[in-house]
Amino acid sequence: MMPLRKLISWYFTKSALPYWCIFLLDMLIVFLSALGTYWVFYRTGVMFAERFAVFYTALVCSVLSGIGAYLFNTYSGIVRYSSFVDLIRVAYANGVSMLLALIVSWVAEREGIQVLAALNQTQTVITFVVSTLVMGGVRVVVKTLYDVTTLDKRALRALIYGALSGGVGMAKNIRSQNPRQFTICGFISHNPQAKHIRLMGEKVYNDADDLETVIEKERIEAVLVSPLKVDDFRNNQAIQDVLIKAGVKIFMAQHAKEAIVKDGELTVDSSQDMQLKEVSVEDLLPRSEIKVDMDSVGRMLTGKRVMITGSAGSIGSEMVRQIAIYKPAMMVLIDQAETPQHDVQLMMEKDYPDVQCEVVVTSISRKTRMEHIFEIYSPEYVFHAAAYKHVPMMEKNPSEAVMNNIYGTKVIADLSVKYGVKKFVMVSTDKAVNPTNVMGCSKRICEIYVQSLNNKAQNVCQFVTTRFGNVLGSNGSVIPLFREQIKNGGPVTVTDERIVRFFMLIPEACKLVLEAGTKGNGGEIFVFDMGNPVKIIDLARKMIALSGAKNVEIKITGLRQGEKLYEEVLNELEGTKPSFHDKIRIAEVRQYDYDEVNRSIEELIEIAKGFENMATVKKMKEIVPEYKSNNSVYEVLDKEDN
């Protein structure tokens, strides 16, 4: 047994056998099957007497089997990775070869060529049936030996979420890995009709079953999510909670390009293993994949001069990457944060060396400098993402919110008109709706200004506003904060048990901004469908559980200044109408007169220059009457109005 074990181990550590080896092996099986069939019927004496006829007949059957093998490519697969499809292909090939052999046998018998007719037609059929069984058996044995030999004891016992929807393809790829990371113990399906059936020898469990019992009984350590079922899994909070509570690790495909979907089924490039990564909380938040027509966006931006403000921020830097792909004629990147802006410059030099790019460190509120930039580069598209965004910080610094967010936007917008920009796209926030803080109100005033400017007579520039909620993992957002707090042993701070927020991935948000911006006609405020809101305390609990950290407590700290429990993307007076994308709606908002708005904003800017917080916020409330401060020193101004 020891030499055999060494031989098997040696074989499975090598690459696949050459095609010609499998081809000759299958022909040899047919040759030996023919000899064996003759011997069973006539025994040794007759077989020896007719040895030449038997030999040549077996040889003809073998050669004819090569024709069938060639037609169906039975030798092109890797034996250790054989599947049911490979066995069917062998059966088809031998069926064709058998028909050819029967024809040759009939012709030889009719013409009296005994040397080619040692086997009668019944024996010929038996020969190819036996050879088919032997070929299939060899493939099954080799695959089984490979599965057993390469089984790594460190491999995690796993279930695949998604049975018929890509799960089988995923399982095949995982079983072909060496060394193996996972041992497939079954499938999870949401389809009740799939309950209790078996795939690849493993049971299919319904996700309504008592998975806690299954996990315990089968000693399940991991669940692998089929790429075709990611959206279903994200929105199945019940099963997520069961898995996390049981301490089961959850894995998803690391890159979409590793999975190819064809006719609704999953296939994987056999030349490489599917790389699975353990999920983070961002992967588990309930949301659906957002598909954007980036080709049409690319056609509009290719060869154009594009300016991006706030280019070093979370949204801005992602927009830089997404736009650079389409090779604009020039990219002008504006941000006042020197170190992050330097990182953007290095990224452009490394990843997009063919794109002409000017990286500028300056503030958008420096009017003289910005006019100089517009005059030199004459941008055709402006994506305005620069803004102060932290609610508590702006609550303490309302004058800076006015000067950067409002005055800075006014500078860029006015210059866009002056220098003939085709389209100005402003990135806004759901905090601008029924604002309860200085930051949200400043963004609402920006929306009002660019919308009124769009309606100004003889204005060739189209102004478009995009409004959405929190983006996952952005600078200063809650997820990086929680991750750092968990790393430090806690506590994880949540301001209120009831607080909920909408979330969206940064790349998805940027794609929607680009599509809305390039396809908008001017004057619209585009509202993004953010999916279902998430309770922040549930988010904290899930992150703690996923981290594996023990004894990390959650501490309720109380709402911060200006913070509200529920964010909105529309106020009660606003409705929406559909747009070119089912995830983008157009807000039906009040129309403003430019001269009136401009006059009010000029007054606000002059007040802000005096750094009088109460006076500044009071003027902001006059411009945006629905702005009601929450948990803030400025609540006194709302009482005065009453």
PDB file of N, CA and C in Angstrom, residues 12 29 96 110 166 175 187 234 241 265 322 367 372 381 417 442 524 550 575 582 604 616 638:
ATOM      1  N   PHE A  12      -0.778  13.609  -7.778  1.00  0.00           N
ATOM      2  CA  PHE A  12      -1.645  14.746  -7.479  1.00  0.00           C
ATOM      3  C   PHE A  12      -0.865  16.010  -7.129  1.00  0.00           C
ATOM      4  N   ILE A  29      -8.298   1.179 -22.950  1.00  0.00           N
ATOM      5  CA  ILE A  29      -9.442   0.601 -22.229  1.00  0.00           C
ATOM      6  C   ILE A  29     -10.381  -0.103 -23.205  1.00  0.00           C
ATOM      7  N   VAL A  96     -21.028   6.903 -30.426  1.00  0.00           N
ATOM      8  CA  VAL A  96     -20.686   7.121 -31.839  1.00  0.00           C
ATOM      9  C   VAL A  96     -19.691   6.071 -32.319  1.00  0.00           C
ATOM     10  N   ARG A 110     -19.973  -9.328 -44.058  1.00  0.00           N
ATOM     11  CA  ARG A 110     -20.591  -9.487 -45.374  1.00  0.00           C
ATOM     12  C   ARG A 110     -19.555  -9.783 -46.436  1.00  0.00           C
ATOM     13  N   GLY A 166     -25.815  29.172  -8.995  1.00  0.00           N
ATOM     14  CA  GLY A 166     -24.371  29.362  -8.967  1.00  0.00           C
ATOM     15  C   GLY A 166     -23.658  28.542  -7.924  1.00  0.00           C
ATOM     16  N   ARG A 175     -13.728  22.589  -4.789  1.00  0.00           N
ATOM     17  CA  ARG A 175     -13.223  21.224  -4.678  1.00  0.00           C
ATOM     18  C   ARG A 175     -11.990  20.978  -5.534  1.00  0.00           C
ATOM     19  N   PHE A 187     -25.672  22.698   0.974  1.00  0.00           N
ATOM     20  CA  PHE A 187     -26.090  23.949   0.353  1.00  0.00           C
ATOM     21  C   PHE A 187     -27.280  24.522   1.124  1.00  0.00           C
ATOM     22  N   ARG A 234     -27.638  39.647   1.478  1.00  0.00           N
ATOM     23  CA  ARG A 234     -27.562  40.930   2.178  1.00  0.00           C
ATOM     24  C   ARG A 234     -28.906  41.310   2.798  1.00  0.00           C
ATOM     25  N   ASP A 241     -28.068  36.880  11.202  1.00  0.00           N
ATOM     26  CA  ASP A 241     -28.032  36.869  12.666  1.00  0.00           C
ATOM     27  C   ASP A 241     -27.748  35.470  13.203  1.00  0.00           C
ATOM     28  N   GLU A 265     -26.377  31.146 -15.025  1.00  0.00           N
ATOM     29  CA  GLU A 265     -25.583  30.222 -14.236  1.00  0.00           C
ATOM     30  C   GLU A 265     -24.184  30.769 -14.041  1.00  0.00           C
ATOM     31  N   GLN A 322     -13.042  56.989 -11.310  1.00  0.00           N
ATOM     32  CA  GLN A 322     -14.050  56.541 -12.270  1.00  0.00           C
ATOM     33  C   GLN A 322     -14.031  57.366 -13.553  1.00  0.00           C
ATOM     34  N   LYS A 367     -11.445  83.201  -4.367  1.00  0.00           N
ATOM     35  CA  LYS A 367     -12.049  83.554  -5.657  1.00  0.00           C
ATOM     36  C   LYS A 367     -11.010  83.893  -6.716  1.00  0.00           C
ATOM     37  N   HIS A 372      -8.394  82.234 -11.773  1.00  0.00           N
ATOM     38  CA  HIS A 372      -7.173  81.983 -12.536  1.00  0.00           C
ATOM     39  C   HIS A 372      -7.181  80.562 -13.104  1.00  0.00           C
ATOM     40  N   TYR A 381     -16.862  70.315 -17.773  1.00  0.00           N
ATOM     41  CA  TYR A 381     -17.697  69.685 -16.751  1.00  0.00           C
ATOM     42  C   TYR A 381     -17.079  69.977 -15.386  1.00  0.00           C
ATOM     43  N   VAL A 417     -20.557  79.740 -14.907  1.00  0.00           N
ATOM     44  CA  VAL A 417     -21.363  80.531 -15.842  1.00  0.00           C
ATOM     45  C   VAL A 417     -20.467  81.438 -16.675  1.00  0.00           C
ATOM     46  N   SER A 442     -26.461  74.596   5.402  1.00  0.00           N
ATOM     47  CA  SER A 442     -25.536  75.193   4.432  1.00  0.00           C
ATOM     48  C   SER A 442     -25.631  74.489   3.088  1.00  0.00           C
ATOM     49  N   GLU A 524     -32.430  70.139 -12.000  1.00  0.00           N
ATOM     50  CA  GLU A 524     -32.973  69.036 -11.214  1.00  0.00           C
ATOM     51  C   GLU A 524     -32.208  68.862  -9.896  1.00  0.00           C
ATOM     52  N   LYS A 550     -14.323  40.002  22.439  1.00  0.00           N
ATOM     53  CA  LYS A 550     -15.123  39.639  23.604  1.00  0.00           C
ATOM     54  C   LYS A 550     -15.208  40.818  24.574  1.00  0.00           C
ATOM     55  N   GLY A 575     -42.323  66.165  -3.603  1.00  0.00           N
ATOM     56  CA  GLY A 575     -42.649  64.882  -4.204  1.00  0.00           C
ATOM     57  C   GLY A 575     -41.522  64.510  -5.145  1.00  0.00           C
ATOM     58  N   ASP A 582     -33.914  53.659 -12.306  1.00  0.00           N
ATOM     59  CA  ASP A 582     -34.903  53.326 -11.277  1.00  0.00           C
ATOM     60  C   ASP A 582     -34.418  53.635  -9.871  1.00  0.00           C
ATOM     61  N   LEU A 604     -25.818  87.019   3.949  1.00  0.00           N
ATOM     62  CA  LEU A 604     -25.342  85.966   4.848  1.00  0.00           C
ATOM     63  C   LEU A 604     -23.818  85.929   4.887  1.00  0.00           C
ATOM     64  N   THR A 616     -25.241  84.695  12.288  1.00  0.00           N
ATOM     65  CA  THR A 616     -25.053  83.898  11.070  1.00  0.00           C
ATOM     66  C   THR A 616     -26.145  82.844  10.937  1.00  0.00           C
ATOM     67  N   ASP A 638     -35.221  79.419  17.203  1.00  0.00           N
ATOM     68  CA  ASP A 638     -36.519  78.890  16.789  1.00  0.00           C
ATOM     69  C   ASP A 638     -37.617  79.360  17.740  1.00  0.00           C
TER      70      ASP A 638
END
